[in-house]
Short mmCIF file of N, CA and C in Angstrom, two decimals:
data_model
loop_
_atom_site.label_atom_id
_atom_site.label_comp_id
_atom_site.label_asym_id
_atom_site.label_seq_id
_atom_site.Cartn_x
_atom_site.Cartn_y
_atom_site.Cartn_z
N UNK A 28 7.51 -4.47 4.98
CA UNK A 28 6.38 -3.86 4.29
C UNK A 28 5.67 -4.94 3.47
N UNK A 29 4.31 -4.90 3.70
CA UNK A 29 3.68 -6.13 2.80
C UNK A 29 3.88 -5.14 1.52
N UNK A 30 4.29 -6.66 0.41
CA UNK A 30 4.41 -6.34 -1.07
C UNK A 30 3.17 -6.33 -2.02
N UNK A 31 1.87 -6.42 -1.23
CA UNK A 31 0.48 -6.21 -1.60
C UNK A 31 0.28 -4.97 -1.81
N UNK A 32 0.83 -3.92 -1.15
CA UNK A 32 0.81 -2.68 -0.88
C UNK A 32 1.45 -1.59 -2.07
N UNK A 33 2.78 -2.13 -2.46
CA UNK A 33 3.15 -2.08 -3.71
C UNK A 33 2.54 -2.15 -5.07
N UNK A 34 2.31 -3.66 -4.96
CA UNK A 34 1.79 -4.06 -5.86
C UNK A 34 0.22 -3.16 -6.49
N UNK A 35 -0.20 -3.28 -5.19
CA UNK A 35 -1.55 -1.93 -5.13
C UNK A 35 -1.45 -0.97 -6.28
N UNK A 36 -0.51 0.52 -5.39
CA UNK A 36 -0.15 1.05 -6.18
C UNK A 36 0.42 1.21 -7.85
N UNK A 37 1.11 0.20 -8.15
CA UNK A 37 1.56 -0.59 -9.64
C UNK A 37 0.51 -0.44 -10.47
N UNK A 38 -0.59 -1.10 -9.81
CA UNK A 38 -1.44 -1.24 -10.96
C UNK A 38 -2.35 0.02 -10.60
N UNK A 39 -2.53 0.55 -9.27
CA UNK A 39 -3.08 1.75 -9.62
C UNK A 39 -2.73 2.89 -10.32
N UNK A 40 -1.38 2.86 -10.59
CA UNK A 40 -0.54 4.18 -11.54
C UNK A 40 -0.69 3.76 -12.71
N UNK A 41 -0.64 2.80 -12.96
CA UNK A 41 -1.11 1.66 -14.50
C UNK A 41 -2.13 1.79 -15.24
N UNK A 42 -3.63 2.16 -13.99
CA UNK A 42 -4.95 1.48 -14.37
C UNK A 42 -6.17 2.87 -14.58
N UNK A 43 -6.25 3.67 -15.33
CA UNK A 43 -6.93 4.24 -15.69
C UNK A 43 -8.70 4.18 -14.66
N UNK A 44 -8.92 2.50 -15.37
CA UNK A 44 -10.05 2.22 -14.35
C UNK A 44 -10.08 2.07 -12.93
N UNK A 45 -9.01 1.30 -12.52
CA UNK A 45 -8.90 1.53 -11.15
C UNK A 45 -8.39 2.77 -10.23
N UNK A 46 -8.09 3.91 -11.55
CA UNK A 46 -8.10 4.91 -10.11
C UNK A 46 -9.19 6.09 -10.30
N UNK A 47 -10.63 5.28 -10.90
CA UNK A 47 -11.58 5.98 -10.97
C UNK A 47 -12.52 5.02 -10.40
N UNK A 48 -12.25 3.71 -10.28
CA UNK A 48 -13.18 3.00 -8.66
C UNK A 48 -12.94 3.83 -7.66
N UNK A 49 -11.52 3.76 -7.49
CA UNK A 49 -11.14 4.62 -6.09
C UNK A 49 -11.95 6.05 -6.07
N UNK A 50 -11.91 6.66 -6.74
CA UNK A 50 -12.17 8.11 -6.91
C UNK A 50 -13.79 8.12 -6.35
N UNK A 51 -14.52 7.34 -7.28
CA UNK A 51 -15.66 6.88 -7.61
C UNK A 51 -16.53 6.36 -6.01
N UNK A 52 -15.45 5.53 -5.19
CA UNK A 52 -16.17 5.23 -4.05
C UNK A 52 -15.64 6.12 -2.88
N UNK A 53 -14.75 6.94 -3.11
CA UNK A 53 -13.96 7.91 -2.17
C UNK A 53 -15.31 9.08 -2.45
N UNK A 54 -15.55 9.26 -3.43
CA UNK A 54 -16.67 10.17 -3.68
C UNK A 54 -18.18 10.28 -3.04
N UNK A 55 -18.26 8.80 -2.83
CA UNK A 55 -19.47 8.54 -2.09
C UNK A 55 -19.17 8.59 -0.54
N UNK A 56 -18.52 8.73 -0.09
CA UNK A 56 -17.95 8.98 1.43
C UNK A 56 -18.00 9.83 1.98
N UNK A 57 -18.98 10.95 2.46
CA UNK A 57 -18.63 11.95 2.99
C UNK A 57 -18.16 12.05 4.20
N UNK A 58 -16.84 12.98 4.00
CA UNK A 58 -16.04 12.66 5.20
C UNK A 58 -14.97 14.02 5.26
N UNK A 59 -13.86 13.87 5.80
CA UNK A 59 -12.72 14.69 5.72
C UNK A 59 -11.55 14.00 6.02
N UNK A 60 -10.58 14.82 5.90
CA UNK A 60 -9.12 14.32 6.31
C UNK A 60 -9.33 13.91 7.81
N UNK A 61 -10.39 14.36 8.86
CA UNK A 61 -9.94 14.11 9.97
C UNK A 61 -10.38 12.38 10.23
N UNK A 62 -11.05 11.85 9.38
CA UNK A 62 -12.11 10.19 8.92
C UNK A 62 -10.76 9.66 7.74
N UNK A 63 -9.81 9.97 7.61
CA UNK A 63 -9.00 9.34 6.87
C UNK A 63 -9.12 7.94 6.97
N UNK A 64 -8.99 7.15 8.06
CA UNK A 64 -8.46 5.80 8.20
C UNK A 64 -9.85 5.25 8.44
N UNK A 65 -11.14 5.71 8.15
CA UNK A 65 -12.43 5.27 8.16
C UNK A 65 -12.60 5.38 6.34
N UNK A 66 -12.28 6.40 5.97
CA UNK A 66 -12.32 6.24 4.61
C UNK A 66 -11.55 5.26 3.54
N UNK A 67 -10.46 5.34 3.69
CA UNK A 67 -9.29 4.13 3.39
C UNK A 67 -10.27 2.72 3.98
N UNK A 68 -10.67 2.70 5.03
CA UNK A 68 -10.94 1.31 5.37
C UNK A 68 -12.23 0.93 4.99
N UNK A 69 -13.02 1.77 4.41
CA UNK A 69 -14.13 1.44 3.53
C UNK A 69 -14.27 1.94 1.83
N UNK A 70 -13.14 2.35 1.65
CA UNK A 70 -12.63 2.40 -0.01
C UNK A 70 -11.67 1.42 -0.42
N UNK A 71 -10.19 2.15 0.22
CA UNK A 71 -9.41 1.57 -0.81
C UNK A 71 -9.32 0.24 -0.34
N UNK A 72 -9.51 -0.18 1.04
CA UNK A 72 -8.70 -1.98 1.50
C UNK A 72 -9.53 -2.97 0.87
N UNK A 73 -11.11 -2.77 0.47
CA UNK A 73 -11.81 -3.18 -0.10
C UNK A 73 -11.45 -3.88 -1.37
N UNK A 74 -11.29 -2.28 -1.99
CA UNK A 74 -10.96 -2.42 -3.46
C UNK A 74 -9.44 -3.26 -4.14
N UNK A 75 -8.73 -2.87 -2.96
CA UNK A 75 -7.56 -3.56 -2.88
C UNK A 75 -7.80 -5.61 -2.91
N UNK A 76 -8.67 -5.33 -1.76
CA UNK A 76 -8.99 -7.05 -1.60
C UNK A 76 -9.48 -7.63 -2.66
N UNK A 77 -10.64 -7.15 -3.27
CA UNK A 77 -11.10 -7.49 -4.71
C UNK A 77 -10.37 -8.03 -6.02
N UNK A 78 -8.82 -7.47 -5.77
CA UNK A 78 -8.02 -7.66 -6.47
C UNK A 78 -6.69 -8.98 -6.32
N UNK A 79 -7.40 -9.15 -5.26
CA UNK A 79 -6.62 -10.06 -4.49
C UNK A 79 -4.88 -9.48 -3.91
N UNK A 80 -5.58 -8.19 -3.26
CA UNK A 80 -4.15 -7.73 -2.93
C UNK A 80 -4.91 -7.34 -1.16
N UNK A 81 -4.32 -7.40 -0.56
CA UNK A 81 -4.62 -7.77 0.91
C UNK A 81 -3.85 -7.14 2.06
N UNK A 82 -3.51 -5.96 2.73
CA UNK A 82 -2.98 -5.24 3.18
C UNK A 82 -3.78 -4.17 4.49
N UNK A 83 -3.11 -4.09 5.33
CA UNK A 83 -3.57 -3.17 6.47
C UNK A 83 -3.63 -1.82 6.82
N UNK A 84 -4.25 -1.18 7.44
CA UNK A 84 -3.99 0.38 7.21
C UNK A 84 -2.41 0.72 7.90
N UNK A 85 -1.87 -0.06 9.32
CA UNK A 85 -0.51 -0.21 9.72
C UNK A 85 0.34 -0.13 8.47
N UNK A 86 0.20 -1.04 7.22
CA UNK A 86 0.95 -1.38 6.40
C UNK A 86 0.41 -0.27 5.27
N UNK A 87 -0.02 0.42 4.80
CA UNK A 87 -0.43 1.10 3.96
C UNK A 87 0.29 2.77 4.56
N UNK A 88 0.39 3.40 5.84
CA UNK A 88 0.92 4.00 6.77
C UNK A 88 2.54 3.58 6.15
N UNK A 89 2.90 2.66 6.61
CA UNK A 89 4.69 1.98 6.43
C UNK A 89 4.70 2.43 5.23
N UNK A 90 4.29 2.34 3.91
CA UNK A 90 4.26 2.41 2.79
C UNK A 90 4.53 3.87 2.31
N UNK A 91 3.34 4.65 2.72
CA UNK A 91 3.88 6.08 2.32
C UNK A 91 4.48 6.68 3.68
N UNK A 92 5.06 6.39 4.52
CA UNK A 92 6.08 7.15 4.84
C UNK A 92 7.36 6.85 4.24
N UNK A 93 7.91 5.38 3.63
CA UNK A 93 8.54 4.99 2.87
C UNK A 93 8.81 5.97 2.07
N UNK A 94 7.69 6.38 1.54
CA UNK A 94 7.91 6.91 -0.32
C UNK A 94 8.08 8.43 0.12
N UNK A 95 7.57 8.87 1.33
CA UNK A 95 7.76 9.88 1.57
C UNK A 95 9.36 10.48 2.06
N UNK A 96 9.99 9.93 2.77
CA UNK A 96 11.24 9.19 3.06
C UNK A 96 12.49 9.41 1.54
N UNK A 97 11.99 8.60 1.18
CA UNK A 97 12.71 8.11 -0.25
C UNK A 97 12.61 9.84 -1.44
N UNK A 98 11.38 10.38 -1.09
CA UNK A 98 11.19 11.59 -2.30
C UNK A 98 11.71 13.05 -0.96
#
């Protein structure tokens, strides 16, 4: 599992502001659950990169089935 992906999350449970970018550009997207991986790939990998955290939708997928897994 890339540890970008992690790290992501960390500071997004952390960051007040950053999970109202997300919100903020998820908002401007009109779309649905069935555009998921069109939405993710023009929100969050973005926002992610900006941060210098760098990760794939493959690897973002690995990630929460992980956590899903684990809970």
């Amino acid at each position: 599992m890339n540890i970008d992906v992690v790290r992501f999350f960390e500071k997004y449970d952390a960051d007040p502001g950053l999970r109202q970018r997300l919100k903020d550009a998820e908002n401007m997207y009109p779309g649905s659950l069935e555009i998921r991986d069109a939405l993710l790939s023009d929100t969050m990998l973005p926002l992610a990169a900006s941060l210098g955290l760098e990760f794939t939708l493959k690897e973002l997928r690995a990630y929460e089935t992980k956590k899903k897994l684990y809970f």
